GROMACS .gro file of C-alpha atoms in nm:
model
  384
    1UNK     CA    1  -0.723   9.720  -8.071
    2UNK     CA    2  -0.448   9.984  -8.174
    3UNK     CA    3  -0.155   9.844  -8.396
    4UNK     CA    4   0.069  10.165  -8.373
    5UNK     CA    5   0.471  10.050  -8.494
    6UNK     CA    6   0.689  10.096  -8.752
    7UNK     CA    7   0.709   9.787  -8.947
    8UNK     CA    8   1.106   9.785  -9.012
    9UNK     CA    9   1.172   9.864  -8.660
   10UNK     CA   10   0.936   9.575  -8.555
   11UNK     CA   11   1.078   9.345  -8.792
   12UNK     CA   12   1.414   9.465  -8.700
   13UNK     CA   13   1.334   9.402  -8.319
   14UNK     CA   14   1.176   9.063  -8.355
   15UNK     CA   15   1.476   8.972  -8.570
   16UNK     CA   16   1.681   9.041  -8.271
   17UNK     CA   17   1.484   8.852  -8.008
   18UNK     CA   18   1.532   8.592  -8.256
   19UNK     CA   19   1.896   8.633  -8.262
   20UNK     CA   20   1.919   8.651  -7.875
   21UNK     CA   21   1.726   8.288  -7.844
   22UNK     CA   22   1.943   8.146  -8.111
   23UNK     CA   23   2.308   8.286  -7.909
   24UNK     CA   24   2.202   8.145  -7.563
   25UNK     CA   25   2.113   7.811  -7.667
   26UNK     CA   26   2.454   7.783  -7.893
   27UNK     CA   27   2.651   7.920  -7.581
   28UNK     CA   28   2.519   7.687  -7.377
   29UNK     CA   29   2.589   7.403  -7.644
   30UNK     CA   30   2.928   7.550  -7.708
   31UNK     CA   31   3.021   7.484  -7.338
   32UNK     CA   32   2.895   7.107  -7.269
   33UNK     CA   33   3.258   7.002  -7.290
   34UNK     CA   34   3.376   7.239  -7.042
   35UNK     CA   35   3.103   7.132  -6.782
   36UNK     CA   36   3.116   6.818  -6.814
   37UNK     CA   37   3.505   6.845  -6.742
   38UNK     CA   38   3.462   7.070  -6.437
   39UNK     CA   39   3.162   6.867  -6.307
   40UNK     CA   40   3.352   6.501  -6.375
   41UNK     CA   41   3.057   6.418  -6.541
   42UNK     CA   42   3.011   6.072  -6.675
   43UNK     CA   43   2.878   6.009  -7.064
   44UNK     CA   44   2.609   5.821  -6.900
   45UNK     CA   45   2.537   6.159  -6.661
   46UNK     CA   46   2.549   6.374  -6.886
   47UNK     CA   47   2.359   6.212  -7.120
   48UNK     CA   48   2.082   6.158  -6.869
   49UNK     CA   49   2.115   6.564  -6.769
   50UNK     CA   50   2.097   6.670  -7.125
   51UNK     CA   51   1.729   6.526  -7.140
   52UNK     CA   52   1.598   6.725  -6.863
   53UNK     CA   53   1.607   7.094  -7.130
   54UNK     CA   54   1.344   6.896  -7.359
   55UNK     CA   55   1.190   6.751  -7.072
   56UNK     CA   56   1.145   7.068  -6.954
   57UNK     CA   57   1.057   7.213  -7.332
   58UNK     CA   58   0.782   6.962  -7.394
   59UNK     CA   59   0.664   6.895  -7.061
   60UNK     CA   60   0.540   7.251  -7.034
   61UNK     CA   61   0.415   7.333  -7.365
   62UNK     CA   62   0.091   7.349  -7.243
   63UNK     CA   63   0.171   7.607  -6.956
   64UNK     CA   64   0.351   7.819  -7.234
   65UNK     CA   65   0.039   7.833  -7.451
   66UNK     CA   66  -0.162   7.922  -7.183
   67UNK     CA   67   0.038   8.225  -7.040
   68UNK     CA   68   0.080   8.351  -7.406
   69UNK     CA   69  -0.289   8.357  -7.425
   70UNK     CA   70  -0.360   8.478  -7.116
   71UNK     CA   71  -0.088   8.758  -7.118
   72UNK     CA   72   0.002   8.817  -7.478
   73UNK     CA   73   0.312   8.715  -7.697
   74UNK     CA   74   0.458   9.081  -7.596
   75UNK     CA   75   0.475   9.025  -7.216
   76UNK     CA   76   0.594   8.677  -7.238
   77UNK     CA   77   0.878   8.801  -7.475
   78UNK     CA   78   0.952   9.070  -7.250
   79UNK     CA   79   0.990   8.884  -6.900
   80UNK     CA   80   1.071   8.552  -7.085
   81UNK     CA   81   1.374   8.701  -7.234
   82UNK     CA   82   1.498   8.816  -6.906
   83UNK     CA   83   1.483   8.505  -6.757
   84UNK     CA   84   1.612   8.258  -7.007
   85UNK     CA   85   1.951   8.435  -6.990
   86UNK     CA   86   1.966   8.459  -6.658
   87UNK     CA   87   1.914   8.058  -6.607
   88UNK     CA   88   2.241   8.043  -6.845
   89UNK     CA   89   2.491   8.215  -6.607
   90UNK     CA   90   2.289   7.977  -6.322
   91UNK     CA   91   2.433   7.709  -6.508
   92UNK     CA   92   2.781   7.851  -6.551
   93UNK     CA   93   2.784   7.914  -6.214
   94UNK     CA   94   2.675   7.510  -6.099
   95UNK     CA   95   2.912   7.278  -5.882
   96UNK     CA   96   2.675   6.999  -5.886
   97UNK     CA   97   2.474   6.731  -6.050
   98UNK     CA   98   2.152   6.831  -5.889
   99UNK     CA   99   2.217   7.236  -5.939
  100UNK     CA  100   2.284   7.167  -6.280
  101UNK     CA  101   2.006   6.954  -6.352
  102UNK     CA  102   1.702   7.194  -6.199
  103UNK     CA  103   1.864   7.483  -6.419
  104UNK     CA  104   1.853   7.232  -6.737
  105UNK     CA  105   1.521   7.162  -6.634
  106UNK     CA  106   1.422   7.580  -6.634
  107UNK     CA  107   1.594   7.643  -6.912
  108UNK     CA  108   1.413   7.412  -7.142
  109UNK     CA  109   1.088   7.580  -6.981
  110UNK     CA  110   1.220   7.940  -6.992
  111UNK     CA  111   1.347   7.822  -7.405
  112UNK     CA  112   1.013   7.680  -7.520
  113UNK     CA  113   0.847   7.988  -7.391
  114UNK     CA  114   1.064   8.250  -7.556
  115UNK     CA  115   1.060   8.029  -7.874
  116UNK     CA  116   0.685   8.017  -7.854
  117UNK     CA  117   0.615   8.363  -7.769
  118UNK     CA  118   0.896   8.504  -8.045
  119UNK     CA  119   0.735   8.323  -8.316
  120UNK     CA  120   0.395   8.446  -8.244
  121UNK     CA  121   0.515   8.784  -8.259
  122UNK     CA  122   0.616   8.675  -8.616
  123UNK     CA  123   0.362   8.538  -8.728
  124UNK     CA  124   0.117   8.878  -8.595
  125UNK     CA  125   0.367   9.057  -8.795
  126UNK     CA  126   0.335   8.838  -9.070
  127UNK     CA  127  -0.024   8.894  -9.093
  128UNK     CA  128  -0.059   9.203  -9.047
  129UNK     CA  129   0.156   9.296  -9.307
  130UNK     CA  130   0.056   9.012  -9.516
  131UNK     CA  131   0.361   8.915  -9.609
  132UNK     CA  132   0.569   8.609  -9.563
  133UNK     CA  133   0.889   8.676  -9.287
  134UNK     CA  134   0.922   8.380  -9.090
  135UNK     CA  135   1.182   8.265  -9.314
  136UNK     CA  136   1.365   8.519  -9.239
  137UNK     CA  137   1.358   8.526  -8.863
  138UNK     CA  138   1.446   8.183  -8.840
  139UNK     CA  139   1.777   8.293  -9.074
  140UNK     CA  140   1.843   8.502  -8.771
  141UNK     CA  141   1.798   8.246  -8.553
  142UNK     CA  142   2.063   8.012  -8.781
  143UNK     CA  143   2.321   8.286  -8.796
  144UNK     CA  144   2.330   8.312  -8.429
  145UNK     CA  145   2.447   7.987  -8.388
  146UNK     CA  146   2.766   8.070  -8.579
  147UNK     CA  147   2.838   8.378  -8.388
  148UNK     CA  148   2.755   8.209  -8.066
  149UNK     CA  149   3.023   7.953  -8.165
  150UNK     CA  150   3.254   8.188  -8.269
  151UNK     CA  151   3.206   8.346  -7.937
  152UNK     CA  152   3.273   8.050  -7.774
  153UNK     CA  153   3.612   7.978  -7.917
  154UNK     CA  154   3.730   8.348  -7.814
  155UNK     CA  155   3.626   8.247  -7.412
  156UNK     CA  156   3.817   7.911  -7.448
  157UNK     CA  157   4.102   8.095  -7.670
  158UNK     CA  158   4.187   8.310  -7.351
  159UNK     CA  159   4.071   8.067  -7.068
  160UNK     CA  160   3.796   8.220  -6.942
  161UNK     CA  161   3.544   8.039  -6.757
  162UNK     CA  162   3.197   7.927  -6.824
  163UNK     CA  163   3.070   8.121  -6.576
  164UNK     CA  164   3.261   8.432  -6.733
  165UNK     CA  165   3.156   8.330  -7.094
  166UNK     CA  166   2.750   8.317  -6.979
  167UNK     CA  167   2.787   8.657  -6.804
  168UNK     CA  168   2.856   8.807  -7.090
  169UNK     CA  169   2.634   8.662  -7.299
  170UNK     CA  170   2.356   8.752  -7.069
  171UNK     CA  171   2.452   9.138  -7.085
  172UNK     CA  172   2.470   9.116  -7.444
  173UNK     CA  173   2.108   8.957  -7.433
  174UNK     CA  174   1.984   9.249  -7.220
  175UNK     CA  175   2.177   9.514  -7.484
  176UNK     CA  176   1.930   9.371  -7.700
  177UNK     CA  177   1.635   9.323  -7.515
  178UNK     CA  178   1.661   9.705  -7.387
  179UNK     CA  179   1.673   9.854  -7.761
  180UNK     CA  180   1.401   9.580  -7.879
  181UNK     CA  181   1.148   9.526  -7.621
  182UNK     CA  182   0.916   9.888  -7.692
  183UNK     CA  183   0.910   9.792  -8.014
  184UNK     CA  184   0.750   9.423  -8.042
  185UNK     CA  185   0.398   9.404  -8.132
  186UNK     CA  186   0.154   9.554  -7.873
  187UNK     CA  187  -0.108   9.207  -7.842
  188UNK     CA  188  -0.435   9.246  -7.636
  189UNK     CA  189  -0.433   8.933  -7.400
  190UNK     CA  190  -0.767   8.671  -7.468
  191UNK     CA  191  -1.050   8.780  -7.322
  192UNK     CA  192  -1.200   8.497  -7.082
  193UNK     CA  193  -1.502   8.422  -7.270
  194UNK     CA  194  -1.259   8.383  -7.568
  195UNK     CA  195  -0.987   8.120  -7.378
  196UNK     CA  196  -0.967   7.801  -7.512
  197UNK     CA  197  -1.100   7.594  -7.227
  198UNK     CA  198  -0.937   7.320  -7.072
  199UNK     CA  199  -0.649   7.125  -7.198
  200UNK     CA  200  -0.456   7.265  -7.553
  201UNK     CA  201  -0.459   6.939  -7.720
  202UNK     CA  202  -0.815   6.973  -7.747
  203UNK     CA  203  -0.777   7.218  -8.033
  204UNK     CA  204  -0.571   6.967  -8.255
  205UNK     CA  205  -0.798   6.930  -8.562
  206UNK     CA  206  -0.696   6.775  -8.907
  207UNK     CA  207  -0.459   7.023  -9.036
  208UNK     CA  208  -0.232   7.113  -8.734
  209UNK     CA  209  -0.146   6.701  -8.715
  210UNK     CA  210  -0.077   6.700  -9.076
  211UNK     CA  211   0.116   7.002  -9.010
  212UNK     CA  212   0.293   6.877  -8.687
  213UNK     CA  213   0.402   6.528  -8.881
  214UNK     CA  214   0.542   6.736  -9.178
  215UNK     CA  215   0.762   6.936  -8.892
  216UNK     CA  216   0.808   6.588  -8.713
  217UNK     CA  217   0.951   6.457  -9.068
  218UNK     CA  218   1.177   6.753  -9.137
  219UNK     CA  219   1.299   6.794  -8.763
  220UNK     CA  220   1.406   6.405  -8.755
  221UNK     CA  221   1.612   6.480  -9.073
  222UNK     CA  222   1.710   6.779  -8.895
  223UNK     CA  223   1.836   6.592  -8.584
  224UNK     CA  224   1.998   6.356  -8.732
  225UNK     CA  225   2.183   6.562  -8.918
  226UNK     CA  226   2.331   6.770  -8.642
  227UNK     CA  227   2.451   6.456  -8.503
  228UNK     CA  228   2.535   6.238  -8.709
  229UNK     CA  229   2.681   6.431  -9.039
  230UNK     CA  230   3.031   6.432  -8.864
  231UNK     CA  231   3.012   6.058  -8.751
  232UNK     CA  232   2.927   5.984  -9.148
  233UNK     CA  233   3.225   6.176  -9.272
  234UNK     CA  234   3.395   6.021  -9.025
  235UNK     CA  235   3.333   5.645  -9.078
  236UNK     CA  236   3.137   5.666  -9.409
  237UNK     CA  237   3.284   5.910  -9.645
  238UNK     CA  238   3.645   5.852  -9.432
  239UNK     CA  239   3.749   6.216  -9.506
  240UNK     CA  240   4.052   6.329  -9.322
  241UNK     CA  241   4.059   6.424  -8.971
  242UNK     CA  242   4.065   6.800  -9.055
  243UNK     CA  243   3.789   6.771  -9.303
  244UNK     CA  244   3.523   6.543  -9.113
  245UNK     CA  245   3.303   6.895  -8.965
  246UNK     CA  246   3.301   6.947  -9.341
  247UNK     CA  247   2.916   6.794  -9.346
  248UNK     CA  248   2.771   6.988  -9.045
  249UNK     CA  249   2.925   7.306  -9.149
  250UNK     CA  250   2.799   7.272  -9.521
  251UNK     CA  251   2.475   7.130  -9.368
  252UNK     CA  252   2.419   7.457  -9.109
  253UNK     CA  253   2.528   7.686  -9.374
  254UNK     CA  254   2.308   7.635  -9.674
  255UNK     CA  255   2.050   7.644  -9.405
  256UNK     CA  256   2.102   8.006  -9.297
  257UNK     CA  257   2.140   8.063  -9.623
  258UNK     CA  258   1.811   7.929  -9.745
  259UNK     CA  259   1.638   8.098  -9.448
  260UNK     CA  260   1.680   8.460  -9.565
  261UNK     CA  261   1.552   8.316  -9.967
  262UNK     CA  262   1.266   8.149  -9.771
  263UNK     CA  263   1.051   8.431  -9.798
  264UNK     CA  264   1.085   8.514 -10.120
  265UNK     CA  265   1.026   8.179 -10.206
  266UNK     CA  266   0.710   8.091 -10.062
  267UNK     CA  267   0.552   8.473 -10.204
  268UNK     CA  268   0.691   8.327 -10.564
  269UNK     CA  269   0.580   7.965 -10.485
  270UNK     CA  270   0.328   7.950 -10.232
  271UNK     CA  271   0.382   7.759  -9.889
  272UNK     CA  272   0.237   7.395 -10.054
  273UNK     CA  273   0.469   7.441 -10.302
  274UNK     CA  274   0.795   7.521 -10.049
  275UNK     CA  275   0.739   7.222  -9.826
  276UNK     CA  276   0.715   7.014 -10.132
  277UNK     CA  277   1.031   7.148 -10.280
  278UNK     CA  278   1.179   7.121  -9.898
  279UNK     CA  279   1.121   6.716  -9.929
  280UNK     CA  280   1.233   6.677 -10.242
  281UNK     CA  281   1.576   6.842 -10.170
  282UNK     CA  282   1.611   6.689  -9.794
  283UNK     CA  283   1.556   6.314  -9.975
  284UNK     CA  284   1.765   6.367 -10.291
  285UNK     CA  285   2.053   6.507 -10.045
  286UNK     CA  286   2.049   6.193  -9.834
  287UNK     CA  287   1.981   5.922 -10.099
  288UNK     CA  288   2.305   6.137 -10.307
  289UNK     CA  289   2.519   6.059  -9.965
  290UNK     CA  290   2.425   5.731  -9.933
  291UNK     CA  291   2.509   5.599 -10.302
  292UNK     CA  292   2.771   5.825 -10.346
  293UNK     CA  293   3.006   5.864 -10.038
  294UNK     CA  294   3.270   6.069 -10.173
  295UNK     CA  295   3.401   6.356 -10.010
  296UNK     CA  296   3.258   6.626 -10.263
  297UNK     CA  297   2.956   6.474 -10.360
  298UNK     CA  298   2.857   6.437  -9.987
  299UNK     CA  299   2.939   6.750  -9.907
  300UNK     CA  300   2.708   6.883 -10.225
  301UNK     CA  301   2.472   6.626 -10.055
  302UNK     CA  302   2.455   6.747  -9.708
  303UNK     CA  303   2.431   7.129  -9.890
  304UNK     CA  304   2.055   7.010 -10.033
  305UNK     CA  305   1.949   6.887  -9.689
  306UNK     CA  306   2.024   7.195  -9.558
  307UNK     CA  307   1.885   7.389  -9.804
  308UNK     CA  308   1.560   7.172  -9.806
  309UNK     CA  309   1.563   7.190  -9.392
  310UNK     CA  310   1.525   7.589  -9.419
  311UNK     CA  311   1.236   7.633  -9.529
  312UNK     CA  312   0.978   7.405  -9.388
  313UNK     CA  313   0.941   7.463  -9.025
  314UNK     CA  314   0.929   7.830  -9.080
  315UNK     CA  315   0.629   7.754  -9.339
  316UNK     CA  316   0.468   7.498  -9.108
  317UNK     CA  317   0.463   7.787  -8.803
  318UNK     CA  318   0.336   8.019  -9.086
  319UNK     CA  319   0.064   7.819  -9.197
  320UNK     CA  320  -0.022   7.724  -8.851
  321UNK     CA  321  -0.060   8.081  -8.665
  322UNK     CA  322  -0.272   8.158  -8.906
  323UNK     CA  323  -0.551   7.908  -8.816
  324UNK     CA  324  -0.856   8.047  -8.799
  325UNK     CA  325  -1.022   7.873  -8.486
  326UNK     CA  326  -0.738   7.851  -8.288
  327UNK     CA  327  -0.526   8.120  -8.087
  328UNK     CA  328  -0.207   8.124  -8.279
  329UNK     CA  329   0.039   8.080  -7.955
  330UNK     CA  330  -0.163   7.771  -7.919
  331UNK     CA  331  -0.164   7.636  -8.275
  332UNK     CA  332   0.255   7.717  -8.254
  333UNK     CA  333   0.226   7.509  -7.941
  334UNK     CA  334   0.062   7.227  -8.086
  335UNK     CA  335   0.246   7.191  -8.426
  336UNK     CA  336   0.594   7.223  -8.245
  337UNK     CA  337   0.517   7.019  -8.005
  338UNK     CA  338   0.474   6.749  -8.209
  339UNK     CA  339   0.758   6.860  -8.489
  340UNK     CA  340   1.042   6.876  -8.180
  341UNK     CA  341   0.955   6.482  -8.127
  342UNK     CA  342   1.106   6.393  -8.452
  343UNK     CA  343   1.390   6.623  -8.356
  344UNK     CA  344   1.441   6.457  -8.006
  345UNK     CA  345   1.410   6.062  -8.178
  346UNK     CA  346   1.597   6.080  -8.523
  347UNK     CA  347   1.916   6.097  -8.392
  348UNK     CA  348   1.835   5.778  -8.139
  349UNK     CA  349   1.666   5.616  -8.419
  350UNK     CA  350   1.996   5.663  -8.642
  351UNK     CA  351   2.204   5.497  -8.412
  352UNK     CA  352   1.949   5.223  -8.323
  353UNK     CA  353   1.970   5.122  -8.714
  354UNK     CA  354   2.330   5.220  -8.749
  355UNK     CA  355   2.440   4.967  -8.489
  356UNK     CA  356   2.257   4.686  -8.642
  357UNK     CA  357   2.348   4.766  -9.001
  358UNK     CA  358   2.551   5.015  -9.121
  359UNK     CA  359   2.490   5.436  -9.072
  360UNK     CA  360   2.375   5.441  -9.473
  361UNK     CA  361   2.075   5.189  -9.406
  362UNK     CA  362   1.934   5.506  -9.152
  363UNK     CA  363   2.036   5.735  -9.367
  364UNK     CA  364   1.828   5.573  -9.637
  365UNK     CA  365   1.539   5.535  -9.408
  366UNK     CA  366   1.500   5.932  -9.384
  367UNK     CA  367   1.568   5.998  -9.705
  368UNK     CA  368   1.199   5.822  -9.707
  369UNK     CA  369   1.072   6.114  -9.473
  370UNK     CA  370   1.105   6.352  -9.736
  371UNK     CA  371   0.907   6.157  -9.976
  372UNK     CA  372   0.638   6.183  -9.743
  373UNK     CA  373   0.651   6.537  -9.677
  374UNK     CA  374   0.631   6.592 -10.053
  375UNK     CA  375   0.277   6.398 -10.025
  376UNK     CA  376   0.164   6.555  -9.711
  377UNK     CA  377   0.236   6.908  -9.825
  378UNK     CA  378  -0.035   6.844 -10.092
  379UNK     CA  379  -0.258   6.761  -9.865
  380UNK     CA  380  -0.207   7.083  -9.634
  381UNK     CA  381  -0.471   7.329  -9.588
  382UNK     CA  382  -0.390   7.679  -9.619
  383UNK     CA  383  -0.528   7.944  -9.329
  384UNK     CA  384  -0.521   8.349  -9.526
   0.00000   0.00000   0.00000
């Protein structure tokens, strides 16, 4: 098999498919408000439509690993990435309940795949370098979200539609699709005597379910804290009403941050070490904002979550594609699949405990999560 690229470019292109991934799903997120207006949605509809993207994320996880094996990371990049776009300006462009919900539907399939196929790519590039760069990619993935966002408030700031807004963002998405796509890793698909036969979840062995419930752990701390930082600022820490995004944006920014240190971390420290660390930070950060919930010390608080939440999905995905025995699109599958659980029930499981008791009792209870990633990461096998 010929590996023929230059390794900067490569890196440089991944990055970018990275980057695109990261600004559709924060344009889309940055325009909920605006749909639900022009749609009359109720809370209860639109909290009903906004479960068909994971729906469609989880649902066909299997279908993802399968055409990433069958037709390598490269070609599912490369169509997946023209796609996933495209089902954004479908939704810009919907008038109705039913509309809207298919395209949620396709764009949590058309999402999973790109995310699947994109961090394949970096973990082949990973390897073959040996080096450790998923950190990194994932930084790009953070830092999208904060253009995307800023993006956003220029459409709103001069009253342009969502339809408008999602156009654009799909050209710039095919800007960078047309100077990255050559230049992505060149993958031979499976040969059929080398397929993993019949269903994916077949292939789970000790280490990617250890692996999965350290991602399930840290995306549940992860979830909750996009969600629920602002409500604690809110009605815990009682900051003022100019202050209260305070959390998130502390939260989402030490996360970036940490991302592009990631790397160098786990070469200095190994991965074991990094998820250990990433516990230990995540559960000091929420036990510091539960017994003290002052405006600065929370905000310190939130900071170590963030930092801790940086680095240990990127090192789970590491660890994982690197499994000897099992196709690495399909290891990714597995391990995510069961990590983006925790992400989809922390934030339900916050409120659950919030409305019987008070928002610090959950808080509390996930601090716990990081305790027992901290004991799981010893445990963790390690795949050269």
């Amino acid at each position: 098999m010929r590996f023929i690229f230059s390794k900067n470019s490569t890196r440089v292109a991944i990055s970018l498919f990275f980057f695109a991934h990261g600004l559709v799903l924060s344009s889309w997120a940055s325009r909920i408000p605006s749909i639900k207006t022009q749609l009359a949605l109720t809370d209860a509809e639109l909290g009903t439509l906004l479960l068909l993207l994971p729906i469609g994320q989880i649902s066909t996880m299997p279908l993802s690993a399968k055409l990433i094996r069958t037709y390598g990371s490269q070609r599912s990049v490369r169509y997946g990435f023209l796609l996933y776009p495209l089902v954004l300006v479908l939704l810009g462009f919907s008038t109705h309940y039913v509309t809207l919900a298919l395209g949620l539907f396709f764009f949590g399939v058309l999402g999973n795949l790109c995310n699947i196929a994109i961090n394949t790519q970096g973990v082949e590039l990973e390897t073959r370098l040996n080096k450790s760069l998923m950190s990194s990619f994932h930084g790009a993935w953070s830092i999208s979200g904060f253009i995307g966002a800023l993006f956003a408030l220029g459409m709103l700031h001069y009253h342009l539609s969502t339809a408008t807004h999602f156009i654009l963002v799909y050209f710039l998405v095919i800007l960078l699709w047309v100077f990255s796509y050559k230049r992505l890793i060149t993958v031979e698909p499976t040969s059929n005597k080398e397929r993993e036969k019949g269903s994916i979840f077949k292939q789970l062995d000790k280490t990617l379910v250890q692996l999965g419930i350290i991602g399930f752990l840290s995306m549940a701390i992860e979830g909750a804290m996009f969600d629920w930082s602002g409500v604690y600022f809110q009605d815990i820490v009682q900051a003022p009403e100019h202050l209260i995004i305070l959390g998130y944006t502390s939260f989402v920014l030490l996360m970036a941050i940490g991302r592009f240190l990631g790397d160098r971390l786990v070469t200095v420290l190994g991965h074991k070490k990094v998820i250990q660390y990433s516990g230990i930070l995540m559960s000091s950060g929420l036990l510091l904002a539960v017994f003290f919930p002052h405006l600065l010390l929370t905000t310190f608080a939130f900071m170590l979550v963030g930092l801790g939440g940086s680095c240990s999905v990127p090192t789970l995905y590491g660890i994982a594609g690197k499994h000897p025995k099992v196709h690495p699109g399909t290891a990714l599958t597995l391990v995510s699949s069961i990590a983006f659980l925790g992400f989809l029930l922390g934030p339900p499981v916050i409120g659950f405990i919030s409305s019987s008791f008070d928002l610090r009792y959950s808080f509390a209870l996930f601090s716990l999560f990081g305790i027992v990633m901290v004991l799981l990461g010893n445990k963790a096998t390690l795949f050269k």
